[in-house]
Amino acid sequence: MAEDGAKSGRKDEDILTEARERLKKCIDDNAENRQQQRDDLRFCTLDQWPGDVRKAREDDAENGPRPCLTIDQINQYLDQVVNDGLQNRPSVKIRPVDDGGDIETAEVFQGIIRQIEDQSVAEIAYGAALRSGVRIGEGYCRILTEYENEKSFNQVIRIKPVQDTFCCYLGYHVMPDGSDAEYGFVFEDVPEEVFKRLYPGKKFMSADFDELTGFSDYWLEDKKLRVAEYFYYEYEKATLLFLEDGKTVLASEYEKMEEPKPAVTDQRETRTRS
């Protein structure tokens, strides 16, 4: 996924404009579904009485306050699904599937991934995503890179939980797992003191909220500033070559190959994604 304007050749202002438009579309398109998810979450946490009905019963001036009993008849079934999932927790499995696959190499990758999962305590991330998926039909975990420690230049891969599903948005997609989405957002509500530590020299309310008319309340709430990560794909036109040795390479890669080069037997136009 593209990371910044310098790499993509676009100006930062253009990327920000695109991000705002896409985020607005995500929020609008998912508004009804998100409301239903919040209703589901409240129901799971036994907040099952409509607010007006609860108020009328508790503030009944004629008969006095009346109880609002809630009998939990759902969480036992939710827990059963979650527990079954935790006992058979998902994990990454590497399998060589074509002529270029190698069993020994697959086993090496499998070991590396198992180490990443162990060091990340990945079952916490998987469990959080599973519980959210069972409760509201949607759950996430993240795969990130971070420095090994504050005095190291070595980067490691970590699998992190997403405790609040509502901080994630995916762009338009058809696949249930969102794998065909072209862009997405991840948010974090940052208190002022944390914001100043993470972003020294930046003003807490430096964003020009006037540019986001009708949308500004989304970025500032309860003395916390919402920080967004924007992920997106970019496409470039390219020529794909089929070589006489059966391999396929991009024309740009073919030009860098050392002589003697395999002959080109076929070619077609394609788009590469970054």
PDB file of C-alpha atoms in Angstrom:
ATOM      1  CA  MET A   1       0.000   0.000   0.000  1.00  0.00           C
ATOM      2  CA  ALA A   2       1.202   3.490  -0.768  1.00  0.00           C
ATOM      3  CA  GLU A   3       2.723   5.320   2.176  1.00  0.00           C
ATOM      4  CA  ASP A   4       3.259   8.952   1.263  1.00  0.00           C
ATOM      5  CA  GLY A   5       3.123  11.549  -1.463  1.00  0.00           C
ATOM      6  CA  ALA A   6       6.844  11.419  -2.162  1.00  0.00           C
ATOM      7  CA  LYS A   7       6.701   7.770  -3.191  1.00  0.00           C
ATOM      8  CA  SER A   8       3.448   8.023  -5.139  1.00  0.00           C
ATOM      9  CA  GLY A   9       4.353  11.229  -6.969  1.00  0.00           C
ATOM     10  CA  ARG A  10       1.269  13.043  -5.681  1.00  0.00           C
ATOM     11  CA  LYS A  11       1.137  16.097  -3.463  1.00  0.00           C
ATOM     12  CA  ASP A  12       0.227  15.625   0.184  1.00  0.00           C
ATOM     13  CA  GLU A  13      -2.710  18.013  -0.251  1.00  0.00           C
ATOM     14  CA  ASP A  14      -4.164  15.811  -2.995  1.00  0.00           C
ATOM     15  CA  ILE A  15      -3.814  12.710  -0.846  1.00  0.00           C
ATOM     16  CA  LEU A  16      -5.494  14.443   2.102  1.00  0.00           C
ATOM     17  CA  THR A  17      -8.366  15.617  -0.076  1.00  0.00           C
ATOM     18  CA  GLU A  18      -8.850  12.114  -1.417  1.00  0.00           C
ATOM     19  CA  ALA A  19      -8.649  10.641   2.101  1.00  0.00           C
ATOM     20  CA  ARG A  20     -11.312  13.019   3.437  1.00  0.00           C
ATOM     21  CA  GLU A  21     -13.675  12.277   0.570  1.00  0.00           C
ATOM     22  CA  ARG A  22     -13.207   8.534   0.954  1.00  0.00           C
ATOM     23  CA  LEU A  23     -13.606   8.661   4.722  1.00  0.00           C
ATOM     24  CA  LYS A  24     -16.825  10.651   4.376  1.00  0.00           C
ATOM     25  CA  LYS A  25     -18.116   8.017   1.963  1.00  0.00           C
ATOM     26  CA  CYS A  26     -17.125   5.188   4.341  1.00  0.00           C
ATOM     27  CA  ILE A  27     -18.949   6.828   7.243  1.00  0.00           C
ATOM     28  CA  ASP A  28     -22.063   7.556   5.189  1.00  0.00           C
ATOM     29  CA  ASP A  29     -22.190   4.099   3.587  1.00  0.00           C
ATOM     30  CA  ASN A  30     -21.706   2.315   6.917  1.00  0.00           C
ATOM     31  CA  ALA A  31     -23.886   4.558   9.086  1.00  0.00           C
ATOM     32  CA  GLU A  32     -26.908   2.253   9.189  1.00  0.00           C
ATOM     33  CA  ASN A  33     -24.843  -0.889   9.663  1.00  0.00           C
ATOM     34  CA  ARG A  34     -22.752   0.710  12.428  1.00  0.00           C
ATOM     35  CA  GLN A  35     -25.891   1.772  14.257  1.00  0.00           C
ATOM     36  CA  GLN A  36     -27.186  -1.794  14.118  1.00  0.00           C
ATOM     37  CA  GLN A  37     -23.819  -3.026  15.393  1.00  0.00           C
ATOM     38  CA  ARG A  38     -23.976  -0.633  18.350  1.00  0.00           C
ATOM     39  CA  ASP A  39     -27.488  -1.870  19.106  1.00  0.00           C
ATOM     40  CA  ASP A  40     -26.199  -5.446  19.006  1.00  0.00           C
ATOM     41  CA  LEU A  41     -23.337  -4.555  21.334  1.00  0.00           C
ATOM     42  CA  ARG A  42     -25.657  -2.898  23.834  1.00  0.00           C
ATOM     43  CA  PHE A  43     -27.939  -5.922  23.711  1.00  0.00           C
ATOM     44  CA  CYS A  44     -24.986  -8.235  24.425  1.00  0.00           C
ATOM     45  CA  THR A  45     -24.014  -6.102  27.419  1.00  0.00           C
ATOM     46  CA  LEU A  46     -27.619  -6.396  28.702  1.00  0.00           C
ATOM     47  CA  ASP A  47     -28.576  -2.812  27.911  1.00  0.00           C
ATOM     48  CA  GLN A  48     -31.760  -4.130  26.318  1.00  0.00           C
ATOM     49  CA  TRP A  49     -34.430  -1.684  27.459  1.00  0.00           C
ATOM     50  CA  PRO A  50     -35.259   1.207  25.110  1.00  0.00           C
ATOM     51  CA  GLY A  51     -34.234   4.469  26.743  1.00  0.00           C
ATOM     52  CA  ASP A  52     -37.705   6.015  26.720  1.00  0.00           C
ATOM     53  CA  VAL A  53     -39.289   2.887  28.225  1.00  0.00           C
ATOM     54  CA  ARG A  54     -36.642   2.668  30.964  1.00  0.00           C
ATOM     55  CA  LYS A  55     -37.071   6.334  31.828  1.00  0.00           C
ATOM     56  CA  ALA A  56     -40.859   6.009  31.971  1.00  0.00           C
ATOM     57  CA  ARG A  57     -40.629   3.043  34.356  1.00  0.00           C
ATOM     58  CA  GLU A  58     -37.969   4.551  36.610  1.00  0.00           C
ATOM     59  CA  ASP A  59     -39.657   7.974  36.753  1.00  0.00           C
ATOM     60  CA  ASP A  60     -43.264   6.770  37.119  1.00  0.00           C
ATOM     61  CA  ALA A  61     -44.746   9.520  39.307  1.00  0.00           C
ATOM     62  CA  GLU A  62     -48.084   7.767  39.706  1.00  0.00           C
ATOM     63  CA  ASN A  63     -46.981   4.266  40.709  1.00  0.00           C
ATOM     64  CA  GLY A  64     -43.404   4.962  41.792  1.00  0.00           C
ATOM     65  CA  PRO A  65     -40.219   3.603  40.217  1.00  0.00           C
ATOM     66  CA  ARG A  66     -40.580   0.169  38.673  1.00  0.00           C
ATOM     67  CA  PRO A  67     -37.719  -2.278  38.058  1.00  0.00           C
ATOM     68  CA  CYS A  68     -36.303  -2.937  34.603  1.00  0.00           C
ATOM     69  CA  LEU A  69     -35.410  -6.603  34.733  1.00  0.00           C
ATOM     70  CA  THR A  70     -33.072  -8.062  32.136  1.00  0.00           C
ATOM     71  CA  ILE A  71     -32.659 -11.823  31.839  1.00  0.00           C
ATOM     72  CA  ASP A  72     -29.519 -12.827  29.979  1.00  0.00           C
ATOM     73  CA  GLN A  73     -30.481 -15.426  27.404  1.00  0.00           C
ATOM     74  CA  ILE A  74     -27.872 -14.685  24.747  1.00  0.00           C
ATOM     75  CA  ASN A  75     -24.360 -14.540  26.193  1.00  0.00           C
ATOM     76  CA  GLN A  76     -24.204 -18.249  26.952  1.00  0.00           C
ATOM     77  CA  TYR A  77     -24.563 -18.939  23.229  1.00  0.00           C
ATOM     78  CA  LEU A  78     -22.111 -16.217  22.262  1.00  0.00           C
ATOM     79  CA  ASP A  79     -19.583 -17.603  24.750  1.00  0.00           C
ATOM     80  CA  GLN A  80     -20.036 -21.070  23.311  1.00  0.00           C
ATOM     81  CA  VAL A  81     -19.138 -19.850  19.814  1.00  0.00           C
ATOM     82  CA  VAL A  82     -16.194 -17.814  21.127  1.00  0.00           C
ATOM     83  CA  ASN A  83     -14.853 -20.673  23.238  1.00  0.00           C
ATOM     84  CA  ASP A  84     -15.098 -23.078  20.321  1.00  0.00           C
ATOM     85  CA  GLY A  85     -13.153 -20.591  18.241  1.00  0.00           C
ATOM     86  CA  LEU A  86     -10.490 -20.109  20.918  1.00  0.00           C
ATOM     87  CA  GLN A  87     -10.005 -23.853  21.244  1.00  0.00           C
ATOM     88  CA  ASN A  88      -9.488 -24.039  17.485  1.00  0.00           C
ATOM     89  CA  ARG A  89      -7.885 -20.646  17.097  1.00  0.00           C
ATOM     90  CA  PRO A  90      -6.921 -19.474  13.606  1.00  0.00           C
ATOM     91  CA  SER A  91      -3.268 -19.488  12.633  1.00  0.00           C
ATOM     92  CA  VAL A  92      -1.215 -18.965   9.500  1.00  0.00           C
ATOM     93  CA  LYS A  93      -0.339 -22.143   7.610  1.00  0.00           C
ATOM     94  CA  ILE A  94       2.287 -22.118   4.853  1.00  0.00           C
ATOM     95  CA  ARG A  95       1.833 -24.655   2.059  1.00  0.00           C
ATOM     96  CA  PRO A  96       3.873 -24.980  -1.158  1.00  0.00           C
ATOM     97  CA  VAL A  97       1.254 -25.109  -3.905  1.00  0.00           C
ATOM     98  CA  ASP A  98       3.005 -24.975  -7.301  1.00  0.00           C
ATOM     99  CA  ASP A  99       6.085 -26.180  -9.144  1.00  0.00           C
ATOM    100  CA  GLY A 100       8.113 -23.387  -7.586  1.00  0.00           C
ATOM    101  CA  GLY A 101       7.070 -24.363  -4.060  1.00  0.00           C
ATOM    102  CA  ASP A 102       9.575 -25.931  -1.709  1.00  0.00           C
ATOM    103  CA  ILE A 103       8.571 -27.915   1.380  1.00  0.00           C
ATOM    104  CA  GLU A 104      11.704 -27.014   3.348  1.00  0.00           C
ATOM    105  CA  THR A 105      11.295 -23.308   2.581  1.00  0.00           C
ATOM    106  CA  ALA A 106       7.645 -23.502   3.613  1.00  0.00           C
ATOM    107  CA  GLU A 107       8.672 -25.066   6.917  1.00  0.00           C
ATOM    108  CA  VAL A 108      11.165 -22.251   7.533  1.00  0.00           C
ATOM    109  CA  PHE A 109       8.477 -19.625   6.896  1.00  0.00           C
ATOM    110  CA  GLN A 110       6.088 -21.562   9.113  1.00  0.00           C
ATOM    111  CA  GLY A 111       8.607 -21.420  11.936  1.00  0.00           C
ATOM    112  CA  ILE A 112       9.129 -17.681  11.494  1.00  0.00           C
ATOM    113  CA  ILE A 113       5.385 -17.020  11.562  1.00  0.00           C
ATOM    114  CA  ARG A 114       4.947 -19.215  14.635  1.00  0.00           C
ATOM    115  CA  GLN A 115       7.658 -17.186  16.395  1.00  0.00           C
ATOM    116  CA  ILE A 116       5.923 -13.922  15.418  1.00  0.00           C
ATOM    117  CA  GLU A 117       2.635 -15.236  16.815  1.00  0.00           C
ATOM    118  CA  ASP A 118       4.288 -16.375  20.046  1.00  0.00           C
ATOM    119  CA  GLN A 119       6.160 -13.114  20.631  1.00  0.00           C
ATOM    120  CA  SER A 120       3.054 -11.104  19.787  1.00  0.00           C
ATOM    121  CA  VAL A 121       0.839 -13.210  22.064  1.00  0.00           C
ATOM    122  CA  ALA A 122      -1.330 -13.383  18.964  1.00  0.00           C
ATOM    123  CA  GLU A 123      -4.102 -15.323  20.677  1.00  0.00           C
ATOM    124  CA  ILE A 124      -5.112 -12.054  22.371  1.00  0.00           C
ATOM    125  CA  ALA A 125      -5.503 -10.338  18.992  1.00  0.00           C
ATOM    126  CA  TYR A 126      -7.292 -13.315  17.472  1.00  0.00           C
ATOM    127  CA  GLY A 127      -9.577 -13.568  20.502  1.00  0.00           C
ATOM    128  CA  ALA A 128     -10.513  -9.876  20.409  1.00  0.00           C
ATOM    129  CA  ALA A 129     -11.362 -10.097  16.706  1.00  0.00           C
ATOM    130  CA  LEU A 130     -13.359 -13.275  17.282  1.00  0.00           C
ATOM    131  CA  ARG A 131     -15.395 -11.831  20.165  1.00  0.00           C
ATOM    132  CA  SER A 132     -16.185  -8.715  18.182  1.00  0.00           C
ATOM    133  CA  GLY A 133     -17.128 -10.768  15.133  1.00  0.00           C
ATOM    134  CA  VAL A 134     -19.505 -12.925  17.161  1.00  0.00           C
ATOM    135  CA  ARG A 135     -21.115  -9.950  18.887  1.00  0.00           C
ATOM    136  CA  ILE A 136     -21.477  -7.453  16.054  1.00  0.00           C
ATOM    137  CA  GLY A 137     -20.453  -9.346  12.924  1.00  0.00           C
ATOM    138  CA  GLU A 138     -17.133  -7.561  12.376  1.00  0.00           C
ATOM    139  CA  GLY A 139     -13.709  -7.777  14.012  1.00  0.00           C
ATOM    140  CA  TYR A 140     -10.109  -6.832  13.241  1.00  0.00           C
ATOM    141  CA  CYS A 141      -6.520  -7.453  14.243  1.00  0.00           C
ATOM    142  CA  ARG A 142      -3.433  -5.704  12.879  1.00  0.00           C
ATOM    143  CA  ILE A 143      -0.037  -6.814  11.570  1.00  0.00           C
ATOM    144  CA  LEU A 144       2.515  -4.073  12.220  1.00  0.00           C
ATOM    145  CA  THR A 145       6.247  -3.514  12.185  1.00  0.00           C
ATOM    146  CA  GLU A 146       7.929  -1.818  15.126  1.00  0.00           C
ATOM    147  CA  TYR A 147      11.406  -1.357  16.505  1.00  0.00           C
ATOM    148  CA  GLU A 148      12.561  -4.191  18.731  1.00  0.00           C
ATOM    149  CA  ASN A 149      13.166  -1.722  21.568  1.00  0.00           C
ATOM    150  CA  GLU A 150      13.909   1.973  22.081  1.00  0.00           C
ATOM    151  CA  LYS A 151      17.663   1.413  21.535  1.00  0.00           C
ATOM    152  CA  SER A 152      17.508  -0.825  18.487  1.00  0.00           C
ATOM    153  CA  PHE A 153      17.396  -0.316  14.736  1.00  0.00           C
ATOM    154  CA  ASN A 154      16.017  -3.834  14.229  1.00  0.00           C
ATOM    155  CA  GLN A 155      12.383  -3.990  13.224  1.00  0.00           C
ATOM    156  CA  VAL A 156      10.114  -6.874  14.132  1.00  0.00           C
ATOM    157  CA  ILE A 157       6.642  -7.950  13.004  1.00  0.00           C
ATOM    158  CA  ARG A 158       3.886  -7.865  15.606  1.00  0.00           C
ATOM    159  CA  ILE A 159       0.266  -8.982  15.577  1.00  0.00           C
ATOM    160  CA  LYS A 160      -1.785  -6.472  17.582  1.00  0.00           C
ATOM    161  CA  PRO A 161      -5.392  -6.573  18.801  1.00  0.00           C
ATOM    162  CA  VAL A 162      -8.024  -4.030  17.808  1.00  0.00           C
ATOM    163  CA  GLN A 163     -10.242  -3.685  20.855  1.00  0.00           C
ATOM    164  CA  ASP A 164     -12.625  -1.154  19.288  1.00  0.00           C
ATOM    165  CA  THR A 165     -13.973  -2.371  15.963  1.00  0.00           C
ATOM    166  CA  PHE A 166     -15.636   0.990  15.347  1.00  0.00           C
ATOM    167  CA  CYS A 167     -12.219   2.626  14.882  1.00  0.00           C
ATOM    168  CA  CYS A 168     -11.762   0.759  11.577  1.00  0.00           C
ATOM    169  CA  TYR A 169     -13.319   1.435   8.190  1.00  0.00           C
ATOM    170  CA  LEU A 170     -12.844  -0.426   4.927  1.00  0.00           C
ATOM    171  CA  GLY A 171     -13.680   1.027   1.544  1.00  0.00           C
ATOM    172  CA  TYR A 172     -16.111  -0.602  -0.852  1.00  0.00           C
ATOM    173  CA  HIS A 173     -15.640  -4.374  -1.015  1.00  0.00           C
ATOM    174  CA  VAL A 174     -17.554  -7.470  -2.030  1.00  0.00           C
ATOM    175  CA  MET A 175     -15.620 -10.223  -0.251  1.00  0.00           C
ATOM    176  CA  PRO A 176     -16.835 -10.814   3.344  1.00  0.00           C
ATOM    177  CA  ASP A 177     -13.284 -10.506   4.698  1.00  0.00           C
ATOM    178  CA  GLY A 178     -12.721  -7.178   2.915  1.00  0.00           C
ATOM    179  CA  SER A 179      -9.701  -8.527   1.015  1.00  0.00           C
ATOM    180  CA  ASP A 180     -10.755  -6.719  -2.160  1.00  0.00           C
ATOM    181  CA  ALA A 181     -11.035  -3.280  -0.517  1.00  0.00           C
ATOM    182  CA  GLU A 182      -9.015  -0.561  -2.236  1.00  0.00           C
ATOM    183  CA  TYR A 183      -8.506   1.583   0.856  1.00  0.00           C
ATOM    184  CA  GLY A 184      -9.154   1.719   4.566  1.00  0.00           C
ATOM    185  CA  PHE A 185      -8.778   3.772   7.751  1.00  0.00           C
ATOM    186  CA  VAL A 186      -7.712   3.078  11.330  1.00  0.00           C
ATOM    187  CA  PHE A 187      -8.344   5.619  14.079  1.00  0.00           C
ATOM    188  CA  GLU A 188      -7.043   6.282  17.547  1.00  0.00           C
ATOM    189  CA  ASP A 189      -8.417   8.860  19.980  1.00  0.00           C
ATOM    190  CA  VAL A 190      -5.367  10.495  21.556  1.00  0.00           C
ATOM    191  CA  PRO A 191      -5.514  12.648  24.751  1.00  0.00           C
ATOM    192  CA  GLU A 192      -3.744  16.000  24.566  1.00  0.00           C
ATOM    193  CA  GLU A 193      -0.781  15.030  26.759  1.00  0.00           C
ATOM    194  CA  VAL A 194      -0.180  11.869  24.729  1.00  0.00           C
ATOM    195  CA  PHE A 195      -0.565  13.775  21.454  1.00  0.00           C
ATOM    196  CA  LYS A 196       2.131  16.275  22.497  1.00  0.00           C
ATOM    197  CA  ARG A 197       4.502  13.435  23.387  1.00  0.00           C
ATOM    198  CA  LEU A 198       3.905  11.548  20.143  1.00  0.00           C
ATOM    199  CA  TYR A 199       3.908  14.603  17.875  1.00  0.00           C
ATOM    200  CA  PRO A 200       6.238  17.209  19.407  1.00  0.00           C
ATOM    201  CA  GLY A 201       5.907  20.658  17.878  1.00  0.00           C
ATOM    202  CA  LYS A 202       2.415  20.002  16.527  1.00  0.00           C
ATOM    203  CA  LYS A 203      -0.555  21.946  17.840  1.00  0.00           C
ATOM    204  CA  PHE A 204      -3.301  19.878  19.414  1.00  0.00           C
ATOM    205  CA  MET A 205      -5.951  21.544  17.229  1.00  0.00           C
ATOM    206  CA  SER A 206      -3.824  22.351  14.192  1.00  0.00           C
ATOM    207  CA  ALA A 207      -6.260  20.807  11.696  1.00  0.00           C
ATOM    208  CA  ASP A 208      -8.339  23.305   9.741  1.00  0.00           C
ATOM    209  CA  PHE A 209     -11.744  22.027  10.801  1.00  0.00           C
ATOM    210  CA  ASP A 210     -13.495  24.641   8.668  1.00  0.00           C
ATOM    211  CA  GLU A 211     -12.443  22.647   5.612  1.00  0.00           C
ATOM    212  CA  LEU A 212     -14.468  19.726   6.953  1.00  0.00           C
ATOM    213  CA  THR A 213     -17.816  21.504   7.180  1.00  0.00           C
ATOM    214  CA  GLY A 214     -20.377  19.284   8.828  1.00  0.00           C
ATOM    215  CA  PHE A 215     -17.651  16.784   9.608  1.00  0.00           C
ATOM    216  CA  SER A 216     -15.446  18.540  12.172  1.00  0.00           C
ATOM    217  CA  ASP A 217     -17.064  17.019  15.264  1.00  0.00           C
ATOM    218  CA  TYR A 218     -15.709  13.682  14.141  1.00  0.00           C
ATOM    219  CA  TRP A 219     -12.104  14.703  14.820  1.00  0.00           C
ATOM    220  CA  LEU A 220     -12.347  16.211  18.310  1.00  0.00           C
ATOM    221  CA  GLU A 221     -14.309  14.683  21.169  1.00  0.00           C
ATOM    222  CA  ASP A 222     -13.939  14.628  24.967  1.00  0.00           C
ATOM    223  CA  LYS A 223     -10.625  16.526  24.790  1.00  0.00           C
ATOM    224  CA  LYS A 224      -9.183  13.848  22.543  1.00  0.00           C
ATOM    225  CA  LEU A 225      -7.977  14.345  19.003  1.00  0.00           C
ATOM    226  CA  ARG A 226      -8.703  11.576  16.545  1.00  0.00           C
ATOM    227  CA  VAL A 227      -5.597  10.501  14.631  1.00  0.00           C
ATOM    228  CA  ALA A 228      -6.214   8.617  11.398  1.00  0.00           C
ATOM    229  CA  GLU A 229      -4.079   6.175   9.440  1.00  0.00           C
ATOM    230  CA  TYR A 230      -4.982   6.017   5.772  1.00  0.00           C
ATOM    231  CA  PHE A 231      -4.069   2.963   3.706  1.00  0.00           C
ATOM    232  CA  TYR A 232      -4.628   2.741  -0.025  1.00  0.00           C
ATOM    233  CA  TYR A 233      -3.477   0.994  -3.184  1.00  0.00           C
ATOM    234  CA  GLU A 234      -2.002   2.743  -6.190  1.00  0.00           C
ATOM    235  CA  TYR A 235      -1.817   1.257  -9.666  1.00  0.00           C
ATOM    236  CA  GLU A 236       0.704   1.768 -12.434  1.00  0.00           C
ATOM    237  CA  LYS A 237       0.573   0.609 -16.040  1.00  0.00           C
ATOM    238  CA  ALA A 238       3.233  -1.930 -16.972  1.00  0.00           C
ATOM    239  CA  THR A 239       4.128  -4.471 -19.650  1.00  0.00           C
ATOM    240  CA  LEU A 240       4.318  -8.122 -18.624  1.00  0.00           C
ATOM    241  CA  LEU A 241       6.693 -10.365 -20.592  1.00  0.00           C
ATOM    242  CA  PHE A 242       6.533 -14.139 -21.013  1.00  0.00           C
ATOM    243  CA  LEU A 243       9.998 -15.621 -21.511  1.00  0.00           C
ATOM    244  CA  GLU A 244      11.025 -18.762 -23.344  1.00  0.00           C
ATOM    245  CA  ASP A 245      12.100 -20.383 -20.071  1.00  0.00           C
ATOM    246  CA  GLY A 246       8.493 -20.187 -18.810  1.00  0.00           C
ATOM    247  CA  LYS A 247       9.023 -17.278 -16.435  1.00  0.00           C
ATOM    248  CA  THR A 248       7.133 -13.974 -16.440  1.00  0.00           C
ATOM    249  CA  VAL A 249       8.728 -10.626 -15.634  1.00  0.00           C
ATOM    250  CA  LEU A 250       7.848  -6.970 -16.018  1.00  0.00           C
ATOM    251  CA  ALA A 251       9.514  -5.140 -18.887  1.00  0.00           C
ATOM    252  CA  SER A 252      11.274  -2.862 -16.400  1.00  0.00           C
ATOM    253  CA  GLU A 253      12.767  -5.925 -14.681  1.00  0.00           C
ATOM    254  CA  TYR A 254      13.716  -7.528 -17.986  1.00  0.00           C
ATOM    255  CA  GLU A 255      15.788  -4.502 -18.929  1.00  0.00           C
ATOM    256  CA  LYS A 256      17.892  -4.927 -15.782  1.00  0.00           C
ATOM    257  CA  MET A 257      18.585  -8.629 -16.346  1.00  0.00           C
ATOM    258  CA  GLU A 258      22.130  -9.665 -17.170  1.00  0.00           C
ATOM    259  CA  GLU A 259      22.996 -11.054 -20.566  1.00  0.00           C
ATOM    260  CA  PRO A 260      22.287 -13.497 -22.000  1.00  0.00           C
ATOM    261  CA  LYS A 261      18.570 -12.929 -21.456  1.00  0.00           C
ATOM    262  CA  PRO A 262      15.872 -15.478 -22.290  1.00  0.00           C
ATOM    263  CA  ALA A 263      13.953 -14.553 -25.411  1.00  0.00           C
ATOM    264  CA  VAL A 264      10.539 -12.911 -25.082  1.00  0.00           C
ATOM    265  CA  THR A 265       7.797 -15.087 -26.549  1.00  0.00           C
ATOM    266  CA  ASP A 266       4.724 -13.056 -25.557  1.00  0.00           C
ATOM    267  CA  GLN A 267       3.692  -9.875 -23.800  1.00  0.00           C
ATOM    268  CA  ARG A 268       0.619  -8.057 -22.550  1.00  0.00           C
ATOM    269  CA  GLU A 269      -0.334  -4.874 -20.775  1.00  0.00           C
ATOM    270  CA  THR A 270      -1.069  -5.073 -17.060  1.00  0.00           C
ATOM    271  CA  ARG A 271      -1.312  -2.929 -13.933  1.00  0.00           C
ATOM    272  CA  THR A 272       0.894  -3.327 -10.896  1.00  0.00           C
ATOM    273  CA  ARG A 273      -0.390  -2.524  -7.436  1.00  0.00           C
ATOM    274  CA  SER A 274       1.633  -0.893  -4.694  1.00  0.00           C
TER     275      SER A 274
END
